[in-house]
Amino acid sequence: MHSPNTASEEVCSDSIIDGKEDTLQNSVRSETTLKNSSSLHKIKGDGYSKVLVLYTGGTIGMLRTESGVYAPETSIMEKRIKLYPQLHDTTAAEDYAIEHPEKNFMILPDTGETARVLYVIREYVPLLDSSNMTMDDWIRIAMDIKESYEQYNGFVVLHGTDTMAYTASALSFMLENLGKTVVITGSQIPLYEARSDGRDNLMNALIVAGNYVIPEVTILFNNKLFRGNRTSKISTSNLDAFNSPNLPPLAKMGIGIHVEWRNVYRPSSIEKFNVHSLLNRNVGLLRLFPSITVEVVRAFLSPPIEGVVLQTYGAGNGPSQRRDLFDEFKRAFRRGVIIVNCTQCSLGQVDPSYETGSALMDVGVVPGSDMTPEAALTKLSYVLSKKEWSLQTKRTMMEANLRGELTVHKDAKFEDLDVITAVVKTLNLSSAEEVDALRDAISPAILCSIVSEGNLEKLEIMRQFGAYLSACDYDYKTPLHIACSDGNLKIVEYLLKHGASIHMRDREHRTPLMNAVVNDHHEVIKLIVKAGGYLNLPSLTIGEMLCSYAKQGDLTRLESLRLAGADLNDPDCTNRTCLHYAAEMNLEEVVSYLLKHNVCKSAQDLYGRTACDIAKVLEHDSLVKLLQLENAD
Ligand code: ASP
């Protein structure tokens, strides 16, 4: 049994249909701890993963100018990267280019992961020092990810370190229902210099984005992967420039890559990926200090301000004896300004257990738990721009956990489950690591069996005890795969609402959507598609499948494929569509179904024949009539 920390998978496309491997497809499989796994993943055949690199600027791509300062240098990044063997495998790239002359990818060398990472660098104009970035740049990055979302397995953003935590936090909110990995990285020393940290950061970012489904906006720095909205820049000079004090790293790069899968945040609504591209700019950060004047506070809270992050002392305390300040807070609250209480300490959270803290709540200040200032500010900007939310909803949202940016409450420990406790006792386990290992080993099995039983109550208990609902078994099947195969709509809905990933792949490279398709569970297919699932197969593969099912008269399967997003007009390699085959086999019901779904009647096969021509040759008279009847393509 694989531990729940094992293997998220994603590929650009569904590559196994009814057990047949589609060699055209890319596949990605990754394990939490991977030793070098050699030549299994040859550049020819399967095993590619595509990553889009958005290069926005920052030290990573800077050169020293004549006056001795660092400034971004345009149009050299790609050329220079090609000179570093750890970032680009020239031979593999040449091999790939022979088979795919239309594309110009850079290729990471074999790093022991299952997929070879192909990547494209899109350089922004102008390249920016991140201190010059604005909200418009965040929107541009978000829109670029949206535009290329389905073409790539993951995304890397190269960015200056100074405002990286702001960009990461903002993107985490703007990228709604994110299902793919977004990694932001940069460096303290330019990539082109001998001692640069940029090469390792870029390589690790590409490996993570190309091999692991961590559907979050993350920051990768100095061998650690952080949740972006939990991260702050903590050093101007150390290579360990970032930290996320209130959440351990999501992954660490040592000899292997260890991902803390249970900490990975997953979208919890059944919606497709979407970019919210509006931001409210009337926000600010106000840091209290002893003897701050009421004039400063009043000026700060004056219109047009709509949202303020108030950086208070310790566990969220303010000077409760300063009536003048509290009156200003009250007035601002009445005007509809949202004030969020965040601590000036980097570790720990706002906790109204002191009179000085609860006094702020009494004047309408919203507790911000353990949000970083960067997360709180960008969240305010996002929340305030939601036109569909009332003021009260916006306040509630600021307290709620939208993207893992704050701690709401601690769930009961999974170890408390009776079965685990019993096994722990029997096996005489003592250390926390042993208990963790046991839980990781047995929870996928328990979860999968509960799902195949269809037992929603037990599933909820498991979740409350902190079980990781995307844990996969030996075959890399997740509970969602099983629920989709079984067609259990309620369980599918439950799993999606609790963040199960639609992009995970089992040992045969099937996604949950494909499992629903090959078992003809139409309602489940509709739900997965609503949640952003898609076939993403080459149209030729879809055409071959459609034609084969049409020939067999399998209307139900045709409908499954249609619901999953297949275009019924996709032809097979002889340029025939399913209508040609239905006409040839004299399948009136299939022909009527296809006509109802507006399949093109004038499409010609390799020999220039339409479906009607075939029906005529074979004297399928009633089909000829049917096909001629509505002959108005
Ligand atoms: N000033 C640079 C920037 O933020 C610093 C860096 O990239 O490390 O763009």
PDB file of C-alpha atoms in Angstrom, residues 214-369:
ATOM      1  CA  ILE A 214       0.142  20.575  -5.640  1.00  0.00           C
ATOM      2  CA  PRO A 215      -2.812  22.757  -6.629  1.00  0.00           C
ATOM      3  CA  GLU A 216      -1.566  25.842  -4.875  1.00  0.00           C
ATOM      4  CA  VAL A 217       0.409  28.972  -5.568  1.00  0.00           C
ATOM      5  CA  THR A 218       3.724  28.139  -3.947  1.00  0.00           C
ATOM      6  CA  ILE A 219       7.123  29.731  -3.432  1.00  0.00           C
ATOM      7  CA  LEU A 220      10.199  27.604  -3.947  1.00  0.00           C
ATOM      8  CA  PHE A 221      13.395  28.821  -2.379  1.00  0.00           C
ATOM      9  CA  ASN A 222      16.546  27.148  -1.087  1.00  0.00           C
ATOM     10  CA  ASN A 223      15.211  23.584  -1.343  1.00  0.00           C
ATOM     11  CA  LYS A 224      11.908  24.333   0.342  1.00  0.00           C
ATOM     12  CA  LEU A 225       8.466  24.672  -1.154  1.00  0.00           C
ATOM     13  CA  PHE A 226       6.169  26.968   0.799  1.00  0.00           C
ATOM     14  CA  ARG A 227       2.500  27.853   0.503  1.00  0.00           C
ATOM     15  CA  GLY A 228       2.802  31.286  -1.115  1.00  0.00           C
ATOM     16  CA  ASN A 229       0.260  33.042   1.063  1.00  0.00           C
ATOM     17  CA  ARG A 230       1.989  31.846   4.243  1.00  0.00           C
ATOM     18  CA  THR A 231       5.395  33.113   3.194  1.00  0.00           C
ATOM     19  CA  SER A 232       7.413  36.279   3.847  1.00  0.00           C
ATOM     20  CA  LYS A 233      10.856  37.400   2.748  1.00  0.00           C
ATOM     21  CA  ILE A 234      12.998  37.262   5.874  1.00  0.00           C
ATOM     22  CA  SER A 235      16.521  37.956   4.670  1.00  0.00           C
ATOM     23  CA  THR A 236      18.116  40.380   2.279  1.00  0.00           C
ATOM     24  CA  SER A 237      21.305  38.377   1.975  1.00  0.00           C
ATOM     25  CA  ASN A 238      20.830  34.744   3.015  1.00  0.00           C
ATOM     26  CA  LEU A 239      20.095  32.190   0.357  1.00  0.00           C
ATOM     27  CA  ASP A 240      17.414  30.995   2.789  1.00  0.00           C
ATOM     28  CA  ALA A 241      15.502  34.178   2.037  1.00  0.00           C
ATOM     29  CA  PHE A 242      11.939  33.017   2.719  1.00  0.00           C
ATOM     30  CA  ASN A 243      10.072  31.467   5.568  1.00  0.00           C
ATOM     31  CA  SER A 244       6.543  30.464   6.378  1.00  0.00           C
ATOM     32  CA  PRO A 245       6.491  30.674  10.153  1.00  0.00           C
ATOM     33  CA  ASN A 246       2.976  29.400  10.740  1.00  0.00           C
ATOM     34  CA  LEU A 247       2.993  26.460   8.337  1.00  0.00           C
ATOM     35  CA  PRO A 248       5.793  23.970   7.724  1.00  0.00           C
ATOM     36  CA  PRO A 249       7.074  23.767   4.144  1.00  0.00           C
ATOM     37  CA  LEU A 250       4.819  21.807   1.807  1.00  0.00           C
ATOM     38  CA  ALA A 251       7.869  20.014   0.446  1.00  0.00           C
ATOM     39  CA  LYS A 252      11.567  19.705   1.099  1.00  0.00           C
ATOM     40  CA  MET A 253      14.238  18.849  -1.420  1.00  0.00           C
ATOM     41  CA  GLY A 254      16.930  16.605  -0.005  1.00  0.00           C
ATOM     42  CA  ILE A 255      18.270  13.425  -1.577  1.00  0.00           C
ATOM     43  CA  GLY A 256      14.666  12.862  -2.495  1.00  0.00           C
ATOM     44  CA  ILE A 257      11.704  15.192  -2.607  1.00  0.00           C
ATOM     45  CA  HIS A 258       9.429  14.872   0.382  1.00  0.00           C
ATOM     46  CA  VAL A 259       5.953  16.340   0.020  1.00  0.00           C
ATOM     47  CA  GLU A 260       3.731  16.794   3.062  1.00  0.00           C
ATOM     48  CA  TRP A 261       0.615  15.756   1.157  1.00  0.00           C
ATOM     49  CA  ARG A 262      -1.662  16.169   4.130  1.00  0.00           C
ATOM     50  CA  ASN A 263      -0.814  19.869   4.285  1.00  0.00           C
ATOM     51  CA  VAL A 264      -1.514  20.475   0.623  1.00  0.00           C
ATOM     52  CA  TYR A 265      -4.565  22.700   0.295  1.00  0.00           C
ATOM     53  CA  ARG A 266      -7.186  21.722  -2.239  1.00  0.00           C
ATOM     54  CA  PRO A 267     -10.132  23.661  -3.636  1.00  0.00           C
ATOM     55  CA  SER A 268     -13.314  22.644  -1.923  1.00  0.00           C
ATOM     56  CA  SER A 269     -16.014  23.679  -4.347  1.00  0.00           C
ATOM     57  CA  ILE A 270     -17.227  22.016  -7.489  1.00  0.00           C
ATOM     58  CA  GLU A 271     -16.245  24.725  -9.887  1.00  0.00           C
ATOM     59  CA  LYS A 272     -13.888  25.010 -12.792  1.00  0.00           C
ATOM     60  CA  PHE A 273     -10.604  26.865 -12.621  1.00  0.00           C
ATOM     61  CA  ASN A 274     -11.213  30.556 -13.022  1.00  0.00           C
ATOM     62  CA  VAL A 275      -9.263  33.762 -12.703  1.00  0.00           C
ATOM     63  CA  HIS A 276     -10.730  36.615 -10.707  1.00  0.00           C
ATOM     64  CA  SER A 277      -8.995  39.490 -12.409  1.00  0.00           C
ATOM     65  CA  LEU A 278     -10.374  42.422 -10.450  1.00  0.00           C
ATOM     66  CA  LEU A 279      -8.558  43.864  -7.449  1.00  0.00           C
ATOM     67  CA  ASN A 280      -9.461  46.707  -5.131  1.00  0.00           C
ATOM     68  CA  ARG A 281      -6.555  49.129  -4.709  1.00  0.00           C
ATOM     69  CA  ASN A 282      -8.007  51.123  -1.807  1.00  0.00           C
ATOM     70  CA  VAL A 283      -6.296  49.007   0.803  1.00  0.00           C
ATOM     71  CA  GLY A 284      -3.406  49.613   3.176  1.00  0.00           C
ATOM     72  CA  LEU A 285      -1.199  48.334   5.983  1.00  0.00           C
ATOM     73  CA  LEU A 286      -1.179  50.332   9.205  1.00  0.00           C
ATOM     74  CA  ARG A 287       1.426  49.347  11.772  1.00  0.00           C
ATOM     75  CA  LEU A 288       0.696  50.505  15.310  1.00  0.00           C
ATOM     76  CA  PHE A 289       3.469  51.866  17.478  1.00  0.00           C
ATOM     77  CA  PRO A 290       3.405  53.390  20.933  1.00  0.00           C
ATOM     78  CA  SER A 291       2.232  57.034  20.760  1.00  0.00           C
ATOM     79  CA  ILE A 292       0.973  56.850  17.191  1.00  0.00           C
ATOM     80  CA  THR A 293      -1.047  60.037  16.733  1.00  0.00           C
ATOM     81  CA  VAL A 294      -4.771  60.110  16.105  1.00  0.00           C
ATOM     82  CA  GLU A 295      -4.117  62.386  13.110  1.00  0.00           C
ATOM     83  CA  VAL A 296      -2.031  59.694  11.427  1.00  0.00           C
ATOM     84  CA  VAL A 297      -4.692  57.068  12.044  1.00  0.00           C
ATOM     85  CA  ARG A 298      -7.508  59.388  10.929  1.00  0.00           C
ATOM     86  CA  ALA A 299      -5.673  60.319   7.737  1.00  0.00           C
ATOM     87  CA  PHE A 300      -4.999  56.679   7.013  1.00  0.00           C
ATOM     88  CA  LEU A 301      -8.613  55.603   7.527  1.00  0.00           C
ATOM     89  CA  SER A 302     -10.053  58.442   5.428  1.00  0.00           C
ATOM     90  CA  PRO A 303     -11.782  57.832   2.072  1.00  0.00           C
ATOM     91  CA  PRO A 304     -11.067  56.398  -0.418  1.00  0.00           C
ATOM     92  CA  ILE A 305      -9.639  53.673   1.847  1.00  0.00           C
ATOM     93  CA  GLU A 306     -11.885  50.572   1.965  1.00  0.00           C
ATOM     94  CA  GLY A 307      -9.760  48.001   3.729  1.00  0.00           C
ATOM     95  CA  VAL A 308      -6.926  48.164   6.250  1.00  0.00           C
ATOM     96  CA  VAL A 309      -4.647  45.551   7.750  1.00  0.00           C
ATOM     97  CA  LEU A 310      -3.998  46.779  11.258  1.00  0.00           C
ATOM     98  CA  GLN A 311      -0.699  45.392  12.491  1.00  0.00           C
ATOM     99  CA  THR A 312      -1.132  45.109  16.226  1.00  0.00           C
ATOM    100  CA  TYR A 313       1.073  43.976  19.100  1.00  0.00           C
ATOM    101  CA  GLY A 314       1.556  40.388  20.268  1.00  0.00           C
ATOM    102  CA  ALA A 315      -1.586  38.278  20.102  1.00  0.00           C
ATOM    103  CA  GLY A 316      -3.548  41.062  18.398  1.00  0.00           C
ATOM    104  CA  ASN A 317      -3.500  43.729  21.107  1.00  0.00           C
ATOM    105  CA  GLY A 318      -4.135  47.440  20.620  1.00  0.00           C
ATOM    106  CA  PRO A 319      -3.882  50.391  23.016  1.00  0.00           C
ATOM    107  CA  SER A 320      -7.379  50.002  24.510  1.00  0.00           C
ATOM    108  CA  GLN A 321      -6.947  53.101  26.672  1.00  0.00           C
ATOM    109  CA  ARG A 322      -6.566  55.301  23.589  1.00  0.00           C
ATOM    110  CA  ARG A 323     -10.224  56.331  23.179  1.00  0.00           C
ATOM    111  CA  ASP A 324      -9.209  58.710  20.380  1.00  0.00           C
ATOM    112  CA  LEU A 325      -7.868  55.857  18.263  1.00  0.00           C
ATOM    113  CA  PHE A 326     -10.744  53.522  19.042  1.00  0.00           C
ATOM    114  CA  ASP A 327     -13.236  56.222  18.054  1.00  0.00           C
ATOM    115  CA  GLU A 328     -11.503  56.451  14.680  1.00  0.00           C
ATOM    116  CA  PHE A 329     -11.726  52.659  14.257  1.00  0.00           C
ATOM    117  CA  LYS A 330     -15.439  52.801  15.134  1.00  0.00           C
ATOM    118  CA  ARG A 331     -16.090  55.598  12.652  1.00  0.00           C
ATOM    119  CA  ALA A 332     -14.254  53.753   9.907  1.00  0.00           C
ATOM    120  CA  PHE A 333     -16.282  50.607  10.671  1.00  0.00           C
ATOM    121  CA  ARG A 334     -19.529  52.599  10.330  1.00  0.00           C
ATOM    122  CA  ARG A 335     -18.382  53.946   6.969  1.00  0.00           C
ATOM    123  CA  GLY A 336     -17.949  50.343   5.814  1.00  0.00           C
ATOM    124  CA  VAL A 337     -14.149  50.142   6.002  1.00  0.00           C
ATOM    125  CA  ILE A 338     -12.972  46.604   6.777  1.00  0.00           C
ATOM    126  CA  ILE A 339     -10.168  46.581   9.343  1.00  0.00           C
ATOM    127  CA  VAL A 340      -8.363  43.272   9.827  1.00  0.00           C
ATOM    128  CA  ASN A 341      -6.328  42.598  12.923  1.00  0.00           C
ATOM    129  CA  CYS A 342      -2.959  40.926  12.241  1.00  0.00           C
ATOM    130  CA  THR A 343      -0.077  40.600  14.622  1.00  0.00           C
ATOM    131  CA  GLN A 344       3.296  42.267  14.171  1.00  0.00           C
ATOM    132  CA  CYS A 345       4.880  38.979  15.315  1.00  0.00           C
ATOM    133  CA  SER A 346       5.773  36.632  12.512  1.00  0.00           C
ATOM    134  CA  LEU A 347       4.939  33.534  14.549  1.00  0.00           C
ATOM    135  CA  GLY A 348       1.571  32.867  16.152  1.00  0.00           C
ATOM    136  CA  GLN A 349      -1.905  34.239  15.762  1.00  0.00           C
ATOM    137  CA  VAL A 350      -4.331  36.903  16.856  1.00  0.00           C
ATOM    138  CA  ASP A 351      -6.197  35.623  19.879  1.00  0.00           C
ATOM    139  CA  PRO A 352      -8.701  37.869  21.665  1.00  0.00           C
ATOM    140  CA  SER A 353      -7.868  36.469  25.090  1.00  0.00           C
ATOM    141  CA  TYR A 354      -6.551  39.848  26.322  1.00  0.00           C
ATOM    142  CA  GLU A 355      -8.870  42.748  27.053  1.00  0.00           C
ATOM    143  CA  THR A 356      -6.720  44.840  24.675  1.00  0.00           C
ATOM    144  CA  GLY A 357      -7.440  42.422  21.849  1.00  0.00           C
ATOM    145  CA  SER A 358     -11.145  41.914  22.425  1.00  0.00           C
ATOM    146  CA  ALA A 359     -11.581  45.717  22.646  1.00  0.00           C
ATOM    147  CA  LEU A 360     -10.613  45.878  18.961  1.00  0.00           C
ATOM    148  CA  MET A 361     -13.230  43.278  18.082  1.00  0.00           C
ATOM    149  CA  ASP A 362     -15.800  45.346  19.958  1.00  0.00           C
ATOM    150  CA  VAL A 363     -15.249  48.224  17.533  1.00  0.00           C
ATOM    151  CA  GLY A 364     -15.736  45.951  14.529  1.00  0.00           C
ATOM    152  CA  VAL A 365     -12.128  44.959  13.782  1.00  0.00           C
ATOM    153  CA  VAL A 366     -12.025  41.521  12.159  1.00  0.00           C
ATOM    154  CA  PRO A 367      -9.560  39.017  13.677  1.00  0.00           C
ATOM    155  CA  GLY A 368      -7.034  37.920  11.041  1.00  0.00           C
ATOM    156  CA  SER A 369      -5.756  34.790  12.813  1.00  0.00           C
TER     157      SER A 369
END
